Tab-separated table of C-alpha atoms and ligand atoms in Angstrom:
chain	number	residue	atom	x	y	z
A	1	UNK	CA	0.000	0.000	0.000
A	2	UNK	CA	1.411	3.198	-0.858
A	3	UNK	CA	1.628	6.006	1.672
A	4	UNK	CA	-0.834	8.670	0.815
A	5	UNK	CA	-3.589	5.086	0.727
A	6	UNK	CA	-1.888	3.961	4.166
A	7	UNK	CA	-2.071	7.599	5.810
A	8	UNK	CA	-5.775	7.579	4.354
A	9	UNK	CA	-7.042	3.994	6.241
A	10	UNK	CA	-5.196	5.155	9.570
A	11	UNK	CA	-7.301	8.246	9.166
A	12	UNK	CA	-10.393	6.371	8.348
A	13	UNK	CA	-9.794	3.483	11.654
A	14	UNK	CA	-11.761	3.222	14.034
A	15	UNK	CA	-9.931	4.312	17.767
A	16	UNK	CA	-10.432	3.825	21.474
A	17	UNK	CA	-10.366	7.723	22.734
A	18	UNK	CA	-11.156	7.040	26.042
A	19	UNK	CA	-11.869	4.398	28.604
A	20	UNK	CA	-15.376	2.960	26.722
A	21	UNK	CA	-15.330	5.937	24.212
A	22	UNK	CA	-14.610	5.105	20.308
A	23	UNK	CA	-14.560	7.142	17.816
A	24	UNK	CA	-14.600	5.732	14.128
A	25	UNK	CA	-15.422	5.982	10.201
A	26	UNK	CA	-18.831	4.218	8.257
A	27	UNK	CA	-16.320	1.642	8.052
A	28	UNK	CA	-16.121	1.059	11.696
A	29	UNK	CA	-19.186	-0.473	12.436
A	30	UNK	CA	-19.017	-3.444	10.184
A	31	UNK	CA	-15.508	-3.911	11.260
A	32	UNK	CA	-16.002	-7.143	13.629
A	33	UNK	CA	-12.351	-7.475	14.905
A	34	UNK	CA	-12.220	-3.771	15.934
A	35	UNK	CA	-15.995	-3.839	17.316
A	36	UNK	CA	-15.529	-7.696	19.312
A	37	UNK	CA	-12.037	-6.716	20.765
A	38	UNK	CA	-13.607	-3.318	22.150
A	39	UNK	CA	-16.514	-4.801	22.970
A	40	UNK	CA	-18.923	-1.872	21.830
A	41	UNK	CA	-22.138	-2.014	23.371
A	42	UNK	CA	-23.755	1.017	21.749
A	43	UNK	CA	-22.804	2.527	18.564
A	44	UNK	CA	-24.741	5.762	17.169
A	45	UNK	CA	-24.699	7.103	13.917
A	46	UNK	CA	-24.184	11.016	13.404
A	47	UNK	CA	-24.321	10.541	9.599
A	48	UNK	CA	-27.449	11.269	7.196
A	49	UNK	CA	-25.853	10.112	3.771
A	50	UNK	CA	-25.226	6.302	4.991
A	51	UNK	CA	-27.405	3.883	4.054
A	52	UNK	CA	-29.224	2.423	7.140
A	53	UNK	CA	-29.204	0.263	9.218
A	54	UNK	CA	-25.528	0.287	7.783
A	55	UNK	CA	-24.647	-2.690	5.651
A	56	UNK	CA	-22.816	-5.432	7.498
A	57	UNK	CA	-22.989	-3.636	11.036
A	58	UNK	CA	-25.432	-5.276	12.889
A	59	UNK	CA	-24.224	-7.346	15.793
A	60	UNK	CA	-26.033	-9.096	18.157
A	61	UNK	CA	-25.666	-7.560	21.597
A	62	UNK	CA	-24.739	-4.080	19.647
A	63	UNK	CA	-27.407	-1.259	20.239
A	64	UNK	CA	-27.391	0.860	17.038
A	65	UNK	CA	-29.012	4.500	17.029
A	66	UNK	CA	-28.910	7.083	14.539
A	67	UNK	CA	-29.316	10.763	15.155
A	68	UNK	CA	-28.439	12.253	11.750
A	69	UNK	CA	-25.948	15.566	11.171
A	70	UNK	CA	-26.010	17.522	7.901
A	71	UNK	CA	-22.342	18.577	6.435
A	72	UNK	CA	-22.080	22.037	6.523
A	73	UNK	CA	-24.831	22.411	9.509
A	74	UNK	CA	-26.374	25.836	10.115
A	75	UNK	CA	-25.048	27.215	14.028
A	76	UNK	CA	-28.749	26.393	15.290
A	77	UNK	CA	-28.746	23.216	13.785
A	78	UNK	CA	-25.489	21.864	15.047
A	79	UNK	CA	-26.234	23.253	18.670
A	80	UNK	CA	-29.558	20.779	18.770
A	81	UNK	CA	-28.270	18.360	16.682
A	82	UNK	CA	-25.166	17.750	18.519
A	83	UNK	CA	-26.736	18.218	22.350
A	84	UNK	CA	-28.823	15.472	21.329
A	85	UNK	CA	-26.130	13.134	19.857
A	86	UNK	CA	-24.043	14.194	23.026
A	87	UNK	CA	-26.769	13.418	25.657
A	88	UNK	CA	-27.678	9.738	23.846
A	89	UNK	CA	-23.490	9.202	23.840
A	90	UNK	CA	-22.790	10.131	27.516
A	91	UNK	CA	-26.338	8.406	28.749
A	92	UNK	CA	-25.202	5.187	27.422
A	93	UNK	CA	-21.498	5.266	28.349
A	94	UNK	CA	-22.788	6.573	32.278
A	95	UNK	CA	-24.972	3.132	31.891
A	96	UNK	CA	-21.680	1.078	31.682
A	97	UNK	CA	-21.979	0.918	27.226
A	98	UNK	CA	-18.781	1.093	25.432
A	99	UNK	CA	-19.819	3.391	22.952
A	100	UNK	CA	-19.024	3.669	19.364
A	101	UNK	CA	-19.455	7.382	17.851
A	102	UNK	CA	-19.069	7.102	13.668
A	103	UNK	CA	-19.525	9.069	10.665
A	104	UNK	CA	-18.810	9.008	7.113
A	105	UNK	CA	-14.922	9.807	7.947
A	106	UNK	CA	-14.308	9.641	11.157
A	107	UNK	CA	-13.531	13.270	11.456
A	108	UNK	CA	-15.950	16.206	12.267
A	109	UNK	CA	-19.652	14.939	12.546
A	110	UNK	CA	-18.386	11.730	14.998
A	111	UNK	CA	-15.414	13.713	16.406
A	112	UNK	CA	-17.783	16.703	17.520
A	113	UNK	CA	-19.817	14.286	19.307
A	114	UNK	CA	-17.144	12.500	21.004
A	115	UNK	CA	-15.564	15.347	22.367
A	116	UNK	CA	-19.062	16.870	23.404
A	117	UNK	CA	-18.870	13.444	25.394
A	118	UNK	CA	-15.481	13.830	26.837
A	119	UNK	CA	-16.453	17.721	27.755
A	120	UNK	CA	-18.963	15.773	30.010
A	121	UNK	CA	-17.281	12.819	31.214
A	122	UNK	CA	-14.237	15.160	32.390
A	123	UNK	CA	-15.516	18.282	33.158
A	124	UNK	CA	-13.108	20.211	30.283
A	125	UNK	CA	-13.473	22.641	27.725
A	126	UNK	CA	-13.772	22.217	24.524
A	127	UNK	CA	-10.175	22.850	23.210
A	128	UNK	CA	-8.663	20.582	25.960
A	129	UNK	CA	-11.638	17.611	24.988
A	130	UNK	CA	-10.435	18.072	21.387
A	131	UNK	CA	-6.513	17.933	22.525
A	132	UNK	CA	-6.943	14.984	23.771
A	133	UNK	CA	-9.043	13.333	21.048
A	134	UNK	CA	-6.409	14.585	18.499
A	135	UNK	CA	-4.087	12.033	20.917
A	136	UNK	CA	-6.115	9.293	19.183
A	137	UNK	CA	-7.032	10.476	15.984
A	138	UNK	CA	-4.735	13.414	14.587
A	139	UNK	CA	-7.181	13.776	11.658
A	140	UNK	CA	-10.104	14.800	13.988
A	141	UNK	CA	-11.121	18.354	12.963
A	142	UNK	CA	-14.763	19.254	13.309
A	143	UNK	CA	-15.979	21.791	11.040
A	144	UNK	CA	-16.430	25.838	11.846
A	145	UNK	CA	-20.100	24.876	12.568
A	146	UNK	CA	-19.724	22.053	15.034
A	147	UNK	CA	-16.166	23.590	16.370
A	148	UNK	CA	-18.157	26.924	17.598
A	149	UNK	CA	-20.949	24.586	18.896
A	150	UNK	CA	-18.744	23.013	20.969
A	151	UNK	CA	-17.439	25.786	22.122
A	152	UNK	CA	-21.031	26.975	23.076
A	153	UNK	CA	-22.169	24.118	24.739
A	154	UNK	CA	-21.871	24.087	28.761
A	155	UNK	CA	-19.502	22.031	30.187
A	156	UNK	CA	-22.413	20.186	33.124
A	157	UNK	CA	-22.015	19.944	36.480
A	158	UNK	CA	-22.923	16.429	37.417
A	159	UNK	CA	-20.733	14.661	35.015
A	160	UNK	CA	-18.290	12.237	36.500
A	161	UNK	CA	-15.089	14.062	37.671
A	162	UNK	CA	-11.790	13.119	36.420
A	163	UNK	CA	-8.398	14.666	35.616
A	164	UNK	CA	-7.435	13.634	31.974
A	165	UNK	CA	-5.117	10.894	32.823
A	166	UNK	CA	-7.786	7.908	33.012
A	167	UNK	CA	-8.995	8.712	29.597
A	168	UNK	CA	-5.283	8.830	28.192
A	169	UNK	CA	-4.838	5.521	30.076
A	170	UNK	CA	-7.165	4.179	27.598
A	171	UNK	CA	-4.853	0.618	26.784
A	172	UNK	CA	-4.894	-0.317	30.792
A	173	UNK	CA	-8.813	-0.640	30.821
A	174	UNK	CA	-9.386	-4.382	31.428
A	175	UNK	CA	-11.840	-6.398	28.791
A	176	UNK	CA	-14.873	-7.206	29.912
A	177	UNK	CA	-15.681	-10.596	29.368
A	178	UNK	CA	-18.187	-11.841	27.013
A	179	UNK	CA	-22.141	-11.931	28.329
A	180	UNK	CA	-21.311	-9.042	30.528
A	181	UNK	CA	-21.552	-5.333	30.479
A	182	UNK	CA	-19.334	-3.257	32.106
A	183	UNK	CA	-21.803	-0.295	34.673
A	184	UNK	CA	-18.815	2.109	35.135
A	185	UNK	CA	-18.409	2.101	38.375
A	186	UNK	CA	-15.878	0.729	40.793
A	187	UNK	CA	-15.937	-1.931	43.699
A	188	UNK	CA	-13.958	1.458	45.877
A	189	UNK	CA	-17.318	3.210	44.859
A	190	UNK	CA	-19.647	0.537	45.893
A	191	UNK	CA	-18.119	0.075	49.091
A	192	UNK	CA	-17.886	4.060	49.857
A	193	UNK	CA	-22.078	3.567	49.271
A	194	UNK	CA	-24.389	3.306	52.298
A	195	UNK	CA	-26.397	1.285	50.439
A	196	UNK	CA	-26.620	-0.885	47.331
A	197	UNK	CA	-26.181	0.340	43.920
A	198	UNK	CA	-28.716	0.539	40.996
A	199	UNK	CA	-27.920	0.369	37.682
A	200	UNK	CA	-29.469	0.261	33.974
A	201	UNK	CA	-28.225	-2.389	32.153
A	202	UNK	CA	-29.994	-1.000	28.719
A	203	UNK	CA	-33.661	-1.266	28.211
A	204	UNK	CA	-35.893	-0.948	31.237
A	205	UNK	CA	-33.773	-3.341	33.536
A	206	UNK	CA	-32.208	-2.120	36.474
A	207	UNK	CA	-30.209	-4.311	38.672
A	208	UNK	CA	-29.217	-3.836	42.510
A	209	UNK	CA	-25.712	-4.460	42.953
A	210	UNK	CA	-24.351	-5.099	46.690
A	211	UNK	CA	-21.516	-5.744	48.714
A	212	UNK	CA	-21.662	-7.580	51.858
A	213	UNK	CA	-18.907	-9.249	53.824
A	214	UNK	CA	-16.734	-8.684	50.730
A	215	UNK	CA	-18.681	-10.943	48.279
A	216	UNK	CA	-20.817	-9.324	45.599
A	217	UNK	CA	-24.663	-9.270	44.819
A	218	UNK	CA	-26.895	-8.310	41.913
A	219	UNK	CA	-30.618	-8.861	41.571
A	220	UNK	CA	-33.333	-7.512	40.133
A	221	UNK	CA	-33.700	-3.320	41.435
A	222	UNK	CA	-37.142	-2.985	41.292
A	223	UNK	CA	-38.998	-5.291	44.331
A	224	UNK	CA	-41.701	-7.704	42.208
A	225	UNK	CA	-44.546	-6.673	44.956
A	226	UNK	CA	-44.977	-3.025	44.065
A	227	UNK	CA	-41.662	-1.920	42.624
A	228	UNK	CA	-39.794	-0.500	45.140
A	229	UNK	CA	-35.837	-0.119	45.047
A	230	UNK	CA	-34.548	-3.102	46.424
A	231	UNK	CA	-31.202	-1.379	47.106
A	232	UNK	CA	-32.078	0.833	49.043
A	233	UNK	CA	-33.467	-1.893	51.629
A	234	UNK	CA	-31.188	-3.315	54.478
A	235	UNK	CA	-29.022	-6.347	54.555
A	236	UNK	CA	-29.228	-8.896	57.432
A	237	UNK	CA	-27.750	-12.329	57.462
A	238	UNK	CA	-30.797	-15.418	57.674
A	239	UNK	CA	-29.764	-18.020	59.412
A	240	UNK	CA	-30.117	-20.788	56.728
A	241	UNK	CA	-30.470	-18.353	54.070
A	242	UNK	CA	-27.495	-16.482	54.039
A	243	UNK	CA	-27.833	-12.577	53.316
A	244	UNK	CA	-30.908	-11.078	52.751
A	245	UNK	CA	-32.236	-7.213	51.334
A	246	UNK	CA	-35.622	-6.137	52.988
A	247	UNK	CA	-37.625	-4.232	50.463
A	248	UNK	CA	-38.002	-0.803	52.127
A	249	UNK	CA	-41.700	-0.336	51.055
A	250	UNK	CA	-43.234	-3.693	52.767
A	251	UNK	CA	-39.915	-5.054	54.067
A	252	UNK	CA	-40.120	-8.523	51.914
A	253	UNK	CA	-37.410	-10.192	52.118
A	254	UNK	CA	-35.100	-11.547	49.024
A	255	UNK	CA	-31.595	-13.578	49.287
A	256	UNK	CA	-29.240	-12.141	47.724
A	257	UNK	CA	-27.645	-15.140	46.326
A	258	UNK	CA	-30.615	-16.892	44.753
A	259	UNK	CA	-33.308	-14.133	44.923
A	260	UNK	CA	-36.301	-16.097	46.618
A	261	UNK	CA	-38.377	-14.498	48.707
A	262	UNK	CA	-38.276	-15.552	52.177
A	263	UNK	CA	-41.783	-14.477	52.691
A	264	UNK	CA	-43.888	-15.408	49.466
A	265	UNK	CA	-42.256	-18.023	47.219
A	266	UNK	CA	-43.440	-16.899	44.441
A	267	UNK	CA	-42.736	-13.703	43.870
A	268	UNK	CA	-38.425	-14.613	43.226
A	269	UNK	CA	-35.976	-12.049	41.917
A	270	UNK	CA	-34.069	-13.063	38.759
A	271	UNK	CA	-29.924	-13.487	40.036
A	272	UNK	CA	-27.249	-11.842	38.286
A	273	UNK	CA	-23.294	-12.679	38.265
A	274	UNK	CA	-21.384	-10.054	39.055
A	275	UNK	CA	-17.922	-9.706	38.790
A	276	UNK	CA	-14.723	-7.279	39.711
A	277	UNK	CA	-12.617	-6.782	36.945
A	278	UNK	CA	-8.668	-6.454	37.195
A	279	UNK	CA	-9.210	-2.571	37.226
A	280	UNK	CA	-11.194	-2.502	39.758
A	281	UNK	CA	-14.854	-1.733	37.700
A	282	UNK	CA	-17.460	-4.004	38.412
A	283	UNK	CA	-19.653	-5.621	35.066
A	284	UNK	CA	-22.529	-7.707	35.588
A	285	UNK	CA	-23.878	-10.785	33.287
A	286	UNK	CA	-26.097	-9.456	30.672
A	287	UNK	CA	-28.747	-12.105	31.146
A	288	UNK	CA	-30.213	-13.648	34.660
A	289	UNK	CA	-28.437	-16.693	36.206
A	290	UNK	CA	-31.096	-19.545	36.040
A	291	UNK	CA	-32.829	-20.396	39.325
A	292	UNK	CA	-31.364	-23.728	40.922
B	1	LIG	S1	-42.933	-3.045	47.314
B	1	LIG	FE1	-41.510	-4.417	48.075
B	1	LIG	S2	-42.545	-5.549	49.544
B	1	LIG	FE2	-44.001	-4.191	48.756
């Protein structure tokens, strides 16, 4: 391959910007080495001009969304356009996706969004969010529309606080294993919790992650009676049933390791696994652990 054709596919790859943030061309998607060894969870589409549901891309356990950007974008246009593709981005990566951002090229529509993410994820400007995803992809340049956008947008309070170094630490994020989903948060986290944690695992599940004694828990969130939190309830050890959550609405009783009710049989939990990776995140299975 000669070297303008080389310099044009490095351009056109798909990248790992961040810890669960990628950033990549139409080809990206239908790319299965680059999507299975990232393990993207979520991938959106800021293009109008591809074809959809883009040819080849669609992978089981992959959830594809579209929010389409023209090229060149009026200044209102891009401001609402972008916000939108922003908020659907950072949504899914606070839910624990690893989430693919992709245009035609790779490098204004996509990059705009994915540094509207970063701006989020680590409370920066613009100029340092796009510094950093140039550390990735040198070719990222977001047109004068998007670019003053950007610069427009807020930077939220309420986003997850971080200096720059995780996201440049990109290569020491452990793989998630297959079948689970990574909720982007840490077992230090968990622990500094008074109570259990919930978490979206995509759709309208929620699990209740614990930690008791030093061994993890995750069950259904929402209590089968009348739908209360189940992690906000209170852990006490059963004889002959090990730990157990009270609902705080009726105070039903679940164990925590197989999710029966200790009060009406019936009305089980479904059991997740729940694992802590090398890195110290936590990622749950994606699908219920069958009831012995
Ligand atoms: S809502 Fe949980 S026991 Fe009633």
């Amino acid at each position: 391959m000669g070297r303008g054709r080389a310099k044009q596919a490095a351009a056109h790859r798909g990248v790992v910007v961040g810890p669960r943030l990628l950033l990549g061309s139409q080809r990206t998607p239908a790319d299965a080495n680059f999507m299975s060894r990232h393990h993207c969870s979520h991938a959106l589409c800021v293009a109008r001009e591809l074809p959809w549901p883009v040819q080849g891309a669609h992978r089981e356990g992959v959830r594809y969304h579209r929010i389409p950007l023209d090229e060149p974008m009026g200044d209102t246009a891009a401001i609402e356009g972008l916000s939108r593709a922003i908020e659907w981005g950072f949504a899914a990566h606070e839910a624990g996706g690893i989430v693919l951002v992709f245009c035609k090229r790779g490098q204004s529509r996509s990059a705009s969004v994915v540094a509207g993410i970063l701006m989020r994820l680590l409370q920066v400007e613009a100029a340092a969010a796009l510094a950093l995803l140039r550390t990735a992809q040198p070719s990222a340049r977001p047109d004068q529309a998007l670019r003053s956008a950007l610069d427009r947008l807020q930077v939220e309070p309420g986003g997850r606080s971080a200096s720059l170094e995780p996201a440049l630490e990109a290569s020491d994020v452990s793989p998630v294993p297959k079948g689970y989903v990574a909720i982007g948060k840490t077992v230090g986290e968990l622990s500094a919790l008074p109570t259990g944690l919930r978490v979206s695992i995509g759709g309208d599940r929620s699990i209740a992650i614990f930690l008791h004694c030093r061994q993890l828990y995750a069950i259904d969130a929402d209590c089968p009676h009348q739908g209360a939190g189940l992690e906000l309830g209170e852990i006490e050890d059963v004889p002959s049933a090990g730990p157990c959550v009270s609902c705080p609405r009726h105070g039903w009783c679940f164990e925590l390791a197989t999710g029966y009710c200790e009060d009406i049989l019936d009305y089980a939990v479904r059991v997740y696994n729940v694992l802590r990776l090398p890195d110290d995140r936590l990622c749950v299975s994606v699908t219920p652990r069958a009831h012995g």
